[in-house]
């Protein structure tokens, strides 16, 4: 057994900056080995079309354009979708990553672009070349590609959605009661990223109950208010609606809502349970409200419009996080580039009412406070968090996180020994964790301010996690270039956060998994329903062994390791009860 280590760093209201050099990226970007074609990942074909599959023509050539053939341009499009579009945008207008429009790329030139792609930067640009993720030929290709205008992908409206929409099992043909012995509330939906699948894993026996084909690189799983339907959405904008009551859970409806997407959610307000679903797209920039039983597309709304502060038009304001209000019949929709949070009233979608709140640009992810009244969401490229009062339907605060590029996932709610209820976010760009006061009634002086700053293992964190029954806060760092750091998690004891220098415990998750090949990365802790176990994904290259490590929350000792050849690049895990009830 590996000894659990402890470390100490300055904490209370201190400040620090640790430059993050993303020397490598997660193993999802590794190329398939020559001749390797029998594993689930290699047999997967993305649904319908992704941006990488669209046959785009080279935009009108101009004098001085680099030489590029049609097949080269298509290959570059594919690489850009898989590696670059999430940060830089489909039209290269930038967000978390810098803008890559031709006026900028031609100003710096081919050699600069080639070297930048090869070596990366301390600001978070991966070193695609020296890490081996791209060959010299690929780097050369992408440098030339960025000197050409992007080819705008086609729009995706109601005709295209309805053409993709399938009801595989009609509502009247579905079970009227649960037909299996699965403890649905303690079931985990696990993303098998590069296999284009999810695994349904029992939270008590650790048994894989089912593996279901989905879209490419499922981003999130969400549960309908009743707990019956599991909805997953891939980066290719395909949604699968899975009926968990069936004898063998399976997809009963599916739809494609665009070419690239990230978010799906269902209605939760009393009287509207399971009535509607909503999905937001990166491309085209829009959201769609669907029937909650069949995914029939009912209403599409574009998010193109003016940036809130500059009042200039933006052609690609992507839809990021979406959550469902517990207080009003509303979806809360983050519009990334324009910096607007939309409160979409679904009580009458024929006469749709949308409240537009000006917040901050580059809105990404976030979650509720412990009362589920306040939605805290990170404007990551601006280093800020916006707070929305979902009961009153208004902006409560915008605050600096004192860290570089906050990335909370859904965040973590803690009962701090000094400051009471707080919400936590870690950062992509440094090793800090910001604790934000969330109790305006009993702790008004601390509400909506960073009351404490912790220091964890290092930069490159994606998720923090805690639970109402736990005395621990877990912080991962999967994008850290150091293998020991990316393979571990830091754990703070909540009841000891009042110390001048709180300690954290290091859990060597990869070592516990017994995986010695590749550089597996530990990502996204998720609790079981009872809150006494935390599951971590050990995310390795798609042709290497991955695993899930289950940790006992009381002892911080490994409890179980799930290994199975079907666990191809496991990343996100979503416990049905915790996801449905917004417990985090």
Tab-separated table of C-alpha atoms in Angstrom, residues 51-345:
chain	number	residue	atom	x	y	z
A	51	UNK	CA	-17.396	19.479	-37.715
A	52	UNK	CA	-14.437	17.286	-38.568
A	53	UNK	CA	-16.478	15.210	-41.010
A	54	UNK	CA	-18.137	18.062	-42.895
A	55	UNK	CA	-16.691	18.259	-46.381
A	56	UNK	CA	-15.615	21.881	-46.407
A	57	UNK	CA	-14.180	23.622	-49.410
A	58	UNK	CA	-11.128	25.848	-49.125
A	59	UNK	CA	-12.346	29.473	-48.941
A	60	UNK	CA	-11.620	31.722	-51.907
A	61	UNK	CA	-7.885	31.882	-52.443
A	62	UNK	CA	-6.024	35.145	-52.179
A	63	UNK	CA	-2.531	36.168	-53.254
A	64	UNK	CA	-0.018	34.869	-50.755
A	65	UNK	CA	-2.213	32.042	-49.456
A	66	UNK	CA	-0.235	28.931	-48.491
A	67	UNK	CA	-0.476	25.932	-50.776
A	68	UNK	CA	-2.952	23.370	-49.493
A	69	UNK	CA	-4.830	20.588	-51.251
A	70	UNK	CA	-8.465	19.703	-50.662
A	71	UNK	CA	-7.643	16.513	-48.711
A	72	UNK	CA	-5.133	18.436	-46.592
A	73	UNK	CA	-7.739	21.070	-45.768
A	74	UNK	CA	-10.220	18.367	-44.783
A	75	UNK	CA	-7.665	16.677	-42.531
A	76	UNK	CA	-6.862	20.011	-40.917
A	77	UNK	CA	-10.576	20.624	-40.321
A	78	UNK	CA	-10.791	17.293	-38.529
A	79	UNK	CA	-7.755	18.030	-36.351
A	80	UNK	CA	-9.098	21.475	-35.547
A	81	UNK	CA	-12.473	20.063	-34.419
A	82	UNK	CA	-10.917	17.363	-32.260
A	83	UNK	CA	-8.159	19.448	-30.680
A	84	UNK	CA	-8.776	23.174	-31.058
A	85	UNK	CA	-12.399	24.268	-31.596
A	86	UNK	CA	-13.444	23.818	-27.972
A	87	UNK	CA	-11.089	26.620	-26.857
A	88	UNK	CA	-10.659	28.770	-29.966
A	89	UNK	CA	-14.161	28.502	-31.453
A	90	UNK	CA	-15.429	27.101	-34.729
A	91	UNK	CA	-14.889	30.437	-36.472
A	92	UNK	CA	-11.624	30.962	-34.524
A	93	UNK	CA	-12.925	34.019	-32.704
A	94	UNK	CA	-11.448	32.804	-29.428
A	95	UNK	CA	-12.801	32.218	-25.896
A	96	UNK	CA	-10.763	30.243	-23.387
A	97	UNK	CA	-8.084	30.207	-26.109
A	98	UNK	CA	-6.913	33.182	-28.144
A	99	UNK	CA	-8.573	34.295	-31.361
A	100	UNK	CA	-7.024	32.737	-34.496
A	101	UNK	CA	-8.557	34.903	-37.199
A	102	UNK	CA	-6.414	35.439	-40.295
A	103	UNK	CA	-5.681	39.085	-39.516
A	104	UNK	CA	-3.869	37.853	-36.417
A	105	UNK	CA	-2.324	34.650	-37.757
A	106	UNK	CA	-0.927	36.309	-40.882
A	107	UNK	CA	0.546	39.064	-38.771
A	108	UNK	CA	2.672	36.575	-36.812
A	109	UNK	CA	3.327	34.289	-39.790
A	110	UNK	CA	3.901	30.614	-40.539
A	111	UNK	CA	7.080	30.049	-38.522
A	112	UNK	CA	5.627	31.568	-35.372
A	113	UNK	CA	2.475	29.446	-35.693
A	114	UNK	CA	4.507	26.318	-36.342
A	115	UNK	CA	6.676	26.910	-33.275
A	116	UNK	CA	3.721	27.879	-31.099
A	117	UNK	CA	1.844	24.694	-32.007
A	118	UNK	CA	5.000	22.656	-31.450
A	119	UNK	CA	6.091	24.054	-28.086
A	120	UNK	CA	2.936	25.549	-26.566
A	121	UNK	CA	2.973	28.320	-23.969
A	122	UNK	CA	2.734	28.899	-20.213
A	123	UNK	CA	-0.705	30.451	-20.752
A	124	UNK	CA	-2.206	27.029	-21.393
A	125	UNK	CA	-1.548	26.244	-25.053
A	126	UNK	CA	-0.558	22.533	-25.226
A	127	UNK	CA	2.764	21.589	-26.789
A	128	UNK	CA	1.205	19.488	-29.524
A	129	UNK	CA	4.487	18.817	-31.307
A	130	UNK	CA	6.962	18.030	-28.547
A	131	UNK	CA	4.383	15.956	-26.662
A	132	UNK	CA	4.021	13.682	-29.682
A	133	UNK	CA	0.310	14.398	-30.067
A	134	UNK	CA	0.961	15.827	-33.542
A	135	UNK	CA	3.594	14.802	-36.057
A	136	UNK	CA	5.841	17.380	-37.690
A	137	UNK	CA	3.682	17.030	-40.797
A	138	UNK	CA	0.521	17.697	-38.786
A	139	UNK	CA	2.064	20.768	-37.154
A	140	UNK	CA	3.121	22.077	-40.560
A	141	UNK	CA	-0.381	21.396	-41.883
A	142	UNK	CA	-2.086	23.232	-39.019
A	143	UNK	CA	0.225	26.251	-39.301
A	144	UNK	CA	-0.730	26.569	-42.970
A	145	UNK	CA	-4.407	25.943	-42.189
A	146	UNK	CA	-4.500	28.832	-39.723
A	147	UNK	CA	-3.305	31.202	-42.442
A	148	UNK	CA	-6.458	30.461	-44.430
A	149	UNK	CA	-9.956	31.708	-43.675
A	150	UNK	CA	-12.090	29.184	-41.755
A	151	UNK	CA	-14.833	27.499	-43.718
A	152	UNK	CA	-18.119	28.242	-41.918
A	153	UNK	CA	-19.969	24.976	-41.261
A	154	UNK	CA	-23.579	24.637	-42.449
A	155	UNK	CA	-26.468	25.762	-40.301
A	156	UNK	CA	-28.590	23.186	-38.497
A	157	UNK	CA	-32.239	24.119	-38.168
A	158	UNK	CA	-35.595	22.421	-37.690
A	159	UNK	CA	-35.531	20.405	-40.968
A	160	UNK	CA	-32.112	18.950	-40.120
A	161	UNK	CA	-33.110	18.221	-36.524
A	162	UNK	CA	-36.329	16.506	-37.497
A	163	UNK	CA	-34.477	14.427	-40.069
A	164	UNK	CA	-32.100	13.208	-37.374
A	165	UNK	CA	-34.809	12.662	-34.745
A	166	UNK	CA	-35.728	9.059	-33.998
A	167	UNK	CA	-38.182	7.577	-31.528
A	168	UNK	CA	-36.952	4.006	-31.140
A	169	UNK	CA	-39.509	3.017	-28.511
A	170	UNK	CA	-42.690	5.068	-28.389
A	171	UNK	CA	-43.841	6.245	-24.932
A	172	UNK	CA	-46.908	4.001	-25.066
A	173	UNK	CA	-44.688	0.995	-25.705
A	174	UNK	CA	-42.375	1.635	-22.762
A	175	UNK	CA	-42.716	-0.081	-19.380
A	176	UNK	CA	-45.324	1.287	-16.965
A	177	UNK	CA	-43.131	0.220	-14.025
A	178	UNK	CA	-39.457	-0.545	-13.451
A	179	UNK	CA	-38.617	-3.889	-15.074
A	180	UNK	CA	-35.138	-4.506	-13.607
A	181	UNK	CA	-33.517	-4.945	-10.207
A	182	UNK	CA	-31.057	-2.058	-10.679
A	183	UNK	CA	-30.807	0.430	-7.825
A	184	UNK	CA	-31.240	3.338	-10.198
A	185	UNK	CA	-30.541	6.030	-7.607
A	186	UNK	CA	-27.075	4.568	-6.986
A	187	UNK	CA	-26.291	3.950	-10.652
A	188	UNK	CA	-23.353	5.743	-12.294
A	189	UNK	CA	-23.377	6.908	-15.907
A	190	UNK	CA	-19.717	6.830	-16.986
A	191	UNK	CA	-18.505	8.481	-20.179
A	192	UNK	CA	-16.318	6.190	-22.316
A	193	UNK	CA	-15.032	9.085	-24.335
A	194	UNK	CA	-13.167	7.574	-27.256
A	195	UNK	CA	-15.468	4.565	-27.562
A	196	UNK	CA	-18.517	6.761	-28.189
A	197	UNK	CA	-20.338	5.012	-25.358
A	198	UNK	CA	-21.452	5.260	-21.759
A	199	UNK	CA	-21.225	2.519	-19.142
A	200	UNK	CA	-23.938	2.099	-16.524
A	201	UNK	CA	-22.201	0.862	-13.361
A	202	UNK	CA	-23.917	-0.287	-10.168
A	203	UNK	CA	-22.786	1.800	-7.204
A	204	UNK	CA	-22.887	-1.104	-4.731
A	205	UNK	CA	-21.565	-4.102	-6.660
A	206	UNK	CA	-19.345	-2.088	-9.093
A	207	UNK	CA	-20.793	-4.252	-11.870
A	208	UNK	CA	-21.109	-2.843	-15.371
A	209	UNK	CA	-24.828	-3.279	-15.994
A	210	UNK	CA	-24.812	-2.047	-19.570
A	211	UNK	CA	-22.672	-0.344	-22.210
A	212	UNK	CA	-24.670	1.862	-24.573
A	213	UNK	CA	-23.591	3.440	-27.859
A	214	UNK	CA	-23.870	7.226	-27.864
A	215	UNK	CA	-22.439	10.238	-29.681
A	216	UNK	CA	-18.784	11.187	-29.894
A	217	UNK	CA	-17.105	12.153	-26.604
A	218	UNK	CA	-20.141	12.434	-24.328
A	219	UNK	CA	-19.750	15.644	-22.385
A	220	UNK	CA	-22.364	15.291	-19.666
A	221	UNK	CA	-25.130	13.002	-18.426
A	222	UNK	CA	-28.300	14.492	-16.978
A	223	UNK	CA	-31.275	12.801	-15.313
A	224	UNK	CA	-34.938	13.663	-15.778
A	225	UNK	CA	-36.756	14.958	-12.698
A	226	UNK	CA	-38.469	11.594	-12.177
A	227	UNK	CA	-35.141	9.765	-12.290
A	228	UNK	CA	-36.370	7.522	-15.092
A	229	UNK	CA	-34.647	8.964	-18.150
A	230	UNK	CA	-30.924	9.461	-18.590
A	231	UNK	CA	-29.963	12.011	-21.238
A	232	UNK	CA	-26.423	12.208	-22.585
A	233	UNK	CA	-24.999	14.600	-25.164
A	234	UNK	CA	-21.822	14.155	-27.184
A	235	UNK	CA	-19.509	16.721	-28.667
A	236	UNK	CA	-21.054	15.831	-32.027
A	237	UNK	CA	-24.373	17.207	-30.655
A	238	UNK	CA	-26.103	13.837	-30.598
A	239	UNK	CA	-28.465	13.264	-27.664
A	240	UNK	CA	-29.430	9.800	-26.443
A	241	UNK	CA	-32.449	9.419	-24.184
A	242	UNK	CA	-32.064	6.191	-22.191
A	243	UNK	CA	-34.965	4.560	-20.329
A	244	UNK	CA	-33.612	3.191	-17.039
A	245	UNK	CA	-36.878	1.318	-16.311
A	246	UNK	CA	-36.432	-1.121	-19.178
A	247	UNK	CA	-35.325	-4.671	-18.422
A	248	UNK	CA	-32.088	-3.746	-20.192
A	249	UNK	CA	-31.709	0.067	-20.175
A	250	UNK	CA	-31.537	1.309	-23.755
A	251	UNK	CA	-31.936	4.362	-25.947
A	252	UNK	CA	-35.603	5.091	-26.629
A	253	UNK	CA	-35.141	8.373	-28.517
A	254	UNK	CA	-32.290	10.298	-30.094
A	255	UNK	CA	-31.674	13.511	-31.972
A	256	UNK	CA	-28.828	15.563	-33.334
A	257	UNK	CA	-29.090	19.264	-32.490
A	258	UNK	CA	-26.108	20.639	-34.409
A	259	UNK	CA	-22.506	19.874	-35.301
A	260	UNK	CA	-20.930	20.492	-31.883
A	261	UNK	CA	-22.524	20.758	-28.447
A	262	UNK	CA	-21.920	20.455	-24.705
A	263	UNK	CA	-25.115	20.756	-22.632
A	264	UNK	CA	-28.453	19.066	-22.039
A	265	UNK	CA	-30.925	19.443	-19.152
A	266	UNK	CA	-34.543	18.650	-18.251
A	267	UNK	CA	-37.357	20.600	-16.590
A	268	UNK	CA	-37.524	20.214	-12.784
A	269	UNK	CA	-40.165	22.655	-11.581
A	270	UNK	CA	-43.145	21.030	-9.864
A	271	UNK	CA	-45.832	20.344	-12.450
A	272	UNK	CA	-43.281	20.268	-15.304
A	273	UNK	CA	-41.273	17.181	-14.314
A	274	UNK	CA	-40.051	15.344	-17.439
A	275	UNK	CA	-42.140	17.668	-19.642
A	276	UNK	CA	-39.273	19.340	-21.506
A	277	UNK	CA	-35.618	18.864	-22.320
A	278	UNK	CA	-33.233	21.540	-23.564
A	279	UNK	CA	-29.890	21.300	-25.361
A	280	UNK	CA	-27.392	24.000	-26.265
A	281	UNK	CA	-25.017	23.937	-29.208
A	282	UNK	CA	-21.557	25.301	-29.875
A	283	UNK	CA	-22.394	25.134	-33.559
A	284	UNK	CA	-24.723	26.511	-34.659
A	285	UNK	CA	-24.881	28.875	-31.683
A	286	UNK	CA	-28.391	28.135	-30.460
A	287	UNK	CA	-30.509	26.133	-28.062
A	288	UNK	CA	-33.517	23.916	-28.660
A	289	UNK	CA	-36.406	22.975	-26.383
A	290	UNK	CA	-37.642	19.416	-26.907
A	291	UNK	CA	-40.482	17.208	-25.749
A	292	UNK	CA	-39.444	15.448	-22.554
A	293	UNK	CA	-40.789	12.029	-23.571
A	294	UNK	CA	-39.624	11.829	-27.174
A	295	UNK	CA	-36.986	14.569	-27.782
A	296	UNK	CA	-39.159	15.992	-30.562
A	297	UNK	CA	-37.697	19.447	-31.320
A	298	UNK	CA	-40.259	22.128	-30.498
A	299	UNK	CA	-38.515	25.511	-30.376
A	300	UNK	CA	-35.075	26.647	-31.589
A	301	UNK	CA	-33.583	29.936	-30.468
A	302	UNK	CA	-30.398	31.457	-31.865
A	303	UNK	CA	-27.918	33.047	-29.452
A	304	UNK	CA	-26.200	35.227	-32.043
A	305	UNK	CA	-26.171	38.846	-31.023
A	306	UNK	CA	-24.333	41.662	-29.314
A	307	UNK	CA	-21.564	41.248	-26.750
A	308	UNK	CA	-23.004	42.663	-23.529
A	309	UNK	CA	-20.327	45.299	-22.846
A	310	UNK	CA	-18.926	46.214	-26.258
A	311	UNK	CA	-22.306	46.126	-28.031
A	312	UNK	CA	-20.783	44.628	-31.165
A	313	UNK	CA	-22.166	41.649	-33.038
A	314	UNK	CA	-20.703	38.210	-32.370
A	315	UNK	CA	-21.422	35.454	-34.932
A	316	UNK	CA	-20.631	32.511	-32.638
A	317	UNK	CA	-21.910	32.914	-29.060
A	318	UNK	CA	-21.814	29.293	-27.946
A	319	UNK	CA	-24.136	27.765	-25.376
A	320	UNK	CA	-22.181	26.380	-22.426
A	321	UNK	CA	-23.677	25.228	-19.101
A	322	UNK	CA	-27.435	24.828	-18.709
A	323	UNK	CA	-29.150	24.176	-15.370
A	324	UNK	CA	-32.805	23.889	-14.414
A	325	UNK	CA	-34.244	26.158	-11.729
A	326	UNK	CA	-35.810	24.632	-8.620
A	327	UNK	CA	-37.808	27.814	-7.926
A	328	UNK	CA	-39.293	28.827	-11.287
A	329	UNK	CA	-40.186	27.081	-14.561
A	330	UNK	CA	-36.948	28.273	-16.128
A	331	UNK	CA	-33.798	26.974	-17.719
A	332	UNK	CA	-30.658	28.981	-16.915
A	333	UNK	CA	-28.561	29.146	-20.102
A	334	UNK	CA	-24.978	30.424	-20.317
A	335	UNK	CA	-24.110	32.166	-23.581
A	336	UNK	CA	-20.366	32.047	-23.640
A	337	UNK	CA	-19.033	34.795	-25.913
A	338	UNK	CA	-21.673	37.489	-25.392
A	339	UNK	CA	-21.493	37.188	-21.605
A	340	UNK	CA	-25.242	36.792	-21.161
A	341	UNK	CA	-27.152	34.433	-18.895
A	342	UNK	CA	-30.629	33.647	-20.204
A	343	UNK	CA	-33.551	32.695	-17.974
A	344	UNK	CA	-35.748	30.758	-20.383
A	345	UNK	CA	-39.328	30.461	-19.116
